[in-house]
XYZ file of C-alpha atoms in Angstrom:
377
model
C 0.000 0.000 0.000
C 1.301 3.441 -0.935
C 1.748 5.995 1.808
C -0.871 8.742 1.711
C 0.577 12.011 0.430
C 0.250 14.898 2.893
C 0.821 18.628 2.660
C 4.103 18.042 4.483
C 5.302 15.855 1.610
C 4.263 18.518 -0.873
C 5.960 21.246 1.166
C 9.239 19.329 1.303
C 9.223 18.675 -2.435
C 8.116 22.199 -3.396
C 10.570 23.911 -1.051
C 7.905 25.850 0.842
C 6.281 25.627 4.258
C 3.263 23.397 4.998
C 1.296 26.574 5.745
C 2.071 27.860 2.251
C 0.868 24.582 0.730
C -2.352 24.833 2.718
C -2.967 28.379 1.517
C -2.116 27.514 -2.077
C -4.722 24.739 -2.053
C -7.468 26.349 0.008
C -6.908 30.132 -0.130
C -4.939 30.852 -3.320
C -5.928 34.497 -3.240
C -3.276 34.968 -0.539
C -0.429 33.278 -2.433
C 1.557 34.348 -5.493
C 0.704 32.781 -8.859
C 4.197 31.280 -9.108
C 3.805 29.523 -5.755
C 0.317 28.269 -6.655
C 1.599 26.754 -9.900
C 4.543 25.139 -8.121
C 2.425 23.634 -5.343
C -0.240 22.351 -7.752
C 2.368 20.750 -9.968
C 4.080 18.988 -7.076
C 0.762 17.910 -5.541
C -0.441 16.297 -8.743
C 2.933 14.685 -9.410
C 2.965 13.122 -5.936
C -0.633 11.957 -6.324
C -2.216 14.143 -3.681
C -5.767 12.889 -3.121
C -7.581 16.070 -4.230
C -6.168 16.720 -7.724
C -9.596 17.575 -9.096
C -10.050 20.381 -6.587
C -6.615 21.723 -7.353
C -7.270 21.813 -11.108
C -10.492 23.715 -10.536
C -8.703 26.543 -8.721
C -7.643 28.308 -11.888
C -8.339 31.774 -13.212
C -12.016 30.996 -13.797
C -12.467 30.678 -10.022
C -11.284 34.223 -9.322
C -14.686 35.306 -8.049
C -14.741 32.496 -5.509
C -11.181 33.192 -4.439
C -11.934 36.859 -3.859
C -14.595 35.980 -1.297
C -11.897 34.385 0.845
C -10.093 37.684 1.382
C -10.145 39.285 4.790
C -9.899 42.946 3.808
C -6.795 43.323 5.986
C -3.430 44.604 4.749
C -0.240 44.971 6.785
C 2.272 47.811 6.589
C 5.565 46.983 8.285
C 8.238 49.612 8.968
C 11.552 49.669 10.881
C 10.625 52.838 12.797
C 7.204 54.438 12.491
C 8.470 57.522 14.342
C 10.663 58.289 11.337
C 8.905 61.051 9.321
C 9.701 59.358 5.997
C 8.151 56.092 7.123
C 5.170 57.670 8.871
C 4.334 59.537 5.668
C 4.504 56.284 3.709
C 2.169 54.633 6.192
C -0.363 57.458 6.042
C -0.502 57.436 2.242
C -0.827 53.643 2.039
C -3.588 53.743 4.658
C -5.508 56.355 2.682
C -5.221 54.494 -0.620
C -6.161 51.122 0.852
C -9.050 52.608 2.855
C -10.471 54.113 -0.332
C -10.688 50.557 -1.679
C -12.282 49.096 1.444
C -9.182 47.690 3.138
C -8.181 48.033 6.774
C -4.465 48.551 7.384
C -2.574 46.939 10.259
C 0.604 48.884 11.069
C 3.561 47.215 12.737
C 6.886 48.671 13.863
C 9.849 46.263 13.803
C 11.845 48.754 15.920
C 14.965 48.270 13.774
C 15.720 44.971 15.509
C 12.956 42.541 14.570
C 12.993 40.773 11.211
C 9.907 41.295 9.091
C 9.644 37.614 8.170
C 9.342 36.689 11.857
C 6.602 39.238 12.345
C 4.692 38.146 9.253
C 4.941 34.493 10.270
C 2.852 35.176 13.367
C -0.473 33.398 13.317
C -2.530 36.590 13.369
C -0.649 37.918 10.337
C -1.581 34.863 8.296
C -5.046 36.360 7.874
C -3.904 39.398 5.889
C -4.466 39.748 2.160
C -1.065 41.334 1.496
C 1.672 43.529 2.899
C 3.742 46.628 2.187
C 7.236 46.567 3.679
C 8.993 49.912 4.078
C 12.792 49.688 3.791
C 12.904 46.150 5.215
C 16.160 44.982 6.839
C 15.319 41.316 6.224
C 17.517 39.243 3.893
C 16.429 38.521 0.323
C 15.777 34.822 0.949
C 13.370 35.608 3.773
C 11.640 38.295 1.729
C 11.052 35.762 -1.035
C 9.521 33.400 1.514
C 7.085 36.144 2.469
C 6.299 36.851 -1.188
C 5.579 33.146 -1.667
C 2.850 33.280 0.960
C 1.110 36.563 0.182
C 1.035 39.537 -2.232
C 3.930 41.789 -1.253
C 5.250 45.217 -2.223
C 8.487 46.764 -0.982
C 9.306 50.468 -0.683
C 12.911 51.689 -0.732
C 14.564 48.317 -1.274
C 15.540 46.491 -4.456
C 14.880 42.744 -4.429
C 14.689 40.843 -7.740
C 11.431 38.987 -8.206
C 9.348 41.093 -5.795
C 7.147 44.114 -6.544
C 9.071 47.213 -5.499
C 8.949 50.995 -5.525
C 12.249 52.873 -5.642
C 13.684 56.377 -5.812
C 16.454 56.920 -8.361
C 18.913 59.088 -6.425
C 21.918 58.942 -8.766
C 21.444 62.338 -10.435
C 20.450 63.996 -7.163
C 23.567 62.719 -5.385
C 25.699 63.835 -8.325
C 24.266 67.350 -8.071
C 24.777 67.405 -4.292
C 28.432 66.359 -4.507
C 29.050 68.852 -7.313
C 27.464 71.603 -5.215
C 29.784 70.703 -2.352
C 32.799 70.889 -4.651
C 31.735 74.297 -5.957
C 31.480 75.417 -2.314
C 35.129 74.464 -1.781
C 34.720 70.979 -0.336
C 37.408 68.377 -1.037
C 36.760 65.922 1.817
C 33.425 64.380 2.845
C 32.342 62.260 5.799
C 29.476 59.862 5.215
C 27.430 59.341 8.387
C 26.061 55.861 7.797
C 22.730 54.327 8.693
C 22.018 50.706 9.685
C 24.490 48.229 8.202
C 21.545 46.002 7.238
C 19.930 48.782 5.206
C 19.959 48.459 1.413
C 19.536 52.233 1.128
C 22.608 52.828 3.270
C 24.977 50.867 1.055
C 23.373 52.316 -2.067
C 23.734 55.907 -0.857
C 27.280 55.386 0.364
C 28.350 53.829 -2.939
C 26.800 56.657 -4.962
C 28.478 59.346 -2.852
C 31.870 57.628 -3.090
C 31.490 57.168 -6.850
C 30.561 60.786 -7.528
C 33.193 62.161 -5.144
C 35.930 60.038 -6.697
C 34.914 61.263 -10.144
C 35.466 64.849 -8.951
C 38.729 64.102 -7.148
C 37.222 64.260 -3.648
C 37.753 61.809 -0.786
C 35.102 60.198 1.424
C 35.526 58.830 4.941
C 32.936 56.807 6.833
C 31.365 56.997 10.294
C 29.181 54.080 11.322
C 26.248 55.084 13.526
C 24.175 52.738 15.669
C 20.654 53.791 14.681
C 19.253 56.192 12.038
C 18.113 58.631 14.725
C 18.722 62.219 15.794
C 20.545 60.966 18.877
C 22.962 58.930 16.750
C 23.638 61.965 14.594
C 24.288 64.025 17.712
C 26.688 61.464 19.172
C 28.617 61.195 15.889
C 30.238 64.590 16.519
C 32.940 62.954 18.661
C 34.148 60.701 15.852
C 33.852 63.532 13.351
C 35.997 65.920 15.394
C 38.767 63.325 15.641
C 38.986 63.279 11.843
C 37.136 66.374 10.576
C 36.281 66.914 6.924
C 34.892 69.815 4.913
C 31.396 68.324 4.713
C 29.156 65.648 6.191
C 26.632 63.674 4.130
C 24.177 61.868 6.419
C 22.116 58.736 5.766
C 18.955 60.718 6.496
C 17.782 64.164 7.531
C 17.142 63.174 11.140
C 20.764 62.174 11.636
C 21.940 65.303 9.816
C 19.855 67.519 12.108
C 21.237 65.774 15.185
C 24.773 66.276 13.889
C 24.123 69.967 13.196
C 22.914 70.450 16.768
C 26.064 68.830 18.153
C 28.353 70.761 15.803
C 26.797 74.085 16.810
C 27.012 73.047 20.448
C 30.755 72.585 19.946
C 31.156 76.107 18.598
C 31.159 75.196 14.922
C 29.423 77.319 12.315
C 27.444 75.773 9.481
C 28.262 76.049 6.611
C 31.497 77.977 7.334
C 33.172 75.181 9.342
C 31.339 72.171 7.956
C 28.707 71.784 5.258
C 25.894 69.289 5.805
C 23.610 67.317 3.479
C 20.858 64.844 4.373
C 18.446 62.463 2.671
C 14.613 62.404 2.586
C 13.661 66.127 2.732
C 11.466 65.743 5.803
C 9.456 68.892 6.712
C 11.752 69.705 9.645
C 14.737 70.135 7.294
C 13.282 73.391 5.965
C 13.052 74.907 9.469
C 16.580 74.446 10.831
C 19.020 77.342 10.956
C 20.717 77.056 8.603
C 18.175 75.172 6.557
C 19.302 71.672 5.636
C 20.384 70.790 2.105
C 18.950 67.393 1.266
C 17.997 64.790 -1.312
C 14.246 65.042 -1.781
C 12.605 61.633 -2.105
C 9.099 61.509 -3.653
C 7.792 59.682 -0.606
C 4.079 60.303 -1.133
C 4.179 59.214 -4.770
C 6.246 56.158 -3.852
C 3.779 55.135 -1.161
C 0.855 55.666 -3.530
C 2.567 53.524 -6.169
C 3.233 50.793 -3.606
C -0.404 50.697 -2.525
C -1.577 50.498 -6.131
C 0.858 47.675 -6.899
C -0.377 45.733 -3.893
C -4.011 46.238 -4.871
C -3.333 44.935 -8.376
C -1.454 41.940 -6.989
C -4.232 41.085 -4.522
C -6.932 41.334 -7.174
C -5.006 39.573 -9.912
C -2.709 36.857 -8.581
C -1.840 35.998 -12.192
C -0.684 39.509 -13.143
C 2.732 38.165 -14.125
C 6.288 38.902 -13.065
C 7.455 41.357 -10.452
C 6.899 45.043 -11.160
C 9.337 47.874 -10.424
C 8.183 51.492 -10.283
C 10.879 54.165 -10.039
C 10.524 57.867 -9.288
C 13.284 60.472 -9.575
C 14.807 62.052 -6.477
C 15.863 65.713 -6.483
C 18.653 67.654 -4.775
C 17.518 70.678 -2.773
C 20.316 73.082 -1.891
C 19.764 75.156 1.223
C 21.722 77.100 3.800
C 23.795 74.209 5.145
C 25.981 74.445 2.009
C 25.739 78.117 1.074
C 24.866 80.701 3.728
C 23.115 82.797 1.091
C 20.660 79.918 0.635
C 19.442 80.204 4.235
C 15.697 80.699 4.410
C 13.920 82.572 7.154
C 10.612 81.354 8.493
C 8.823 84.294 6.858
C 10.297 83.401 3.468
C 9.417 79.760 4.003
C 5.877 80.707 4.971
C 5.533 82.831 1.856
C 6.765 79.995 -0.340
C 4.449 77.560 1.404
C 1.496 79.940 0.981
C 1.990 80.137 -2.762
C 2.483 76.398 -3.166
C 0.137 74.715 -0.723
C -1.770 77.342 1.226
C -1.200 79.161 4.491
C 1.261 77.701 6.983
C -0.586 78.183 10.260
C 1.227 79.676 13.234
C 0.644 76.642 15.465
C 2.340 74.439 12.850
C 5.354 76.749 12.814
C 5.504 76.667 16.631
C 5.270 72.886 16.602
C 8.219 72.632 14.208
C 10.141 75.145 16.340
C 9.479 73.080 19.450
C 10.694 69.874 17.795
C 13.954 71.404 16.610
C 14.610 73.362 19.801
C 14.649 70.006 21.603
C 17.593 69.067 19.391
C 19.434 72.264 20.280
C 19.206 73.847 16.837
C 18.323 77.519 16.578
C 15.628 78.844 14.272
C 15.073 82.109 12.450
C 11.706 83.115 13.865
C 11.839 86.812 12.996
């Protein structure tokens, strides 16, 4: 007598988990089309006892599959307090809500792998997930993508839907602006070593600086936070350079506070550039030069990709949507670029409407906590 084939046999042969096999056979709307095809093929080859049911779960059963969805979508981020990530979350929530989905937000706190979080039992009920700048390895990300529709923001992983910002031209313009301002040496204040964006940004800065005959040194921070940027001043002062290029704006702002606290003048003593163009960067004194990332458009694109993947599991190969980043030069490179609050308010009025006084005070309060002065006159 032949041994009865189980989902564990199928899982071992297909190279996936038993839970993935179960979903592929009973709830295919939550599994990628590639995984479904693989599991079905292995199941039939091994003689699984429900081949007829498996064959019936093809594209013609899409209406039935859709009824098995829960209407829940997860958004997972390393640090939801980060303005870049919180903006992504808000946009994804708005887009998904407009299509009847409820969003579950989870913060991995920079030290919990996304695949462990998404393997929790309660997360198995979601219809899909958006991961913002995940620190998880590629193999684990592919395991997640095998079990549910998945879109990634700010991380390049072959074979998975992703939304990216092309920062090459923006970094080139930033480094050139630094050279024009008299800079020949740059310190890169790094983010998490597990961050794809960190290595990408560092490599671009080194490449562009080398092309212009400039040198780049490296300071490794512990976390991509304002506190880490503040604490980096000690290492910087031991080997000072003409400019500092930070992994993100938050770290750059923390560094500026520490530099000013040590009697340095920006940009006279050191020029500073960040990444992200968070709202706070336009309120520091001097205002922070930065690489503007189209965060809202990226988040919108990610939500749309996920919706398409949830609704059409057979939509084909992985999609990549790329938006262009832009360099914004402000007072942290050239003093003449410094912008007073009144000028900023005027610019904001013409572009997006009146900047209310309580919003200005709130920004002032946030930056004052970091020790950075503001032009409030």
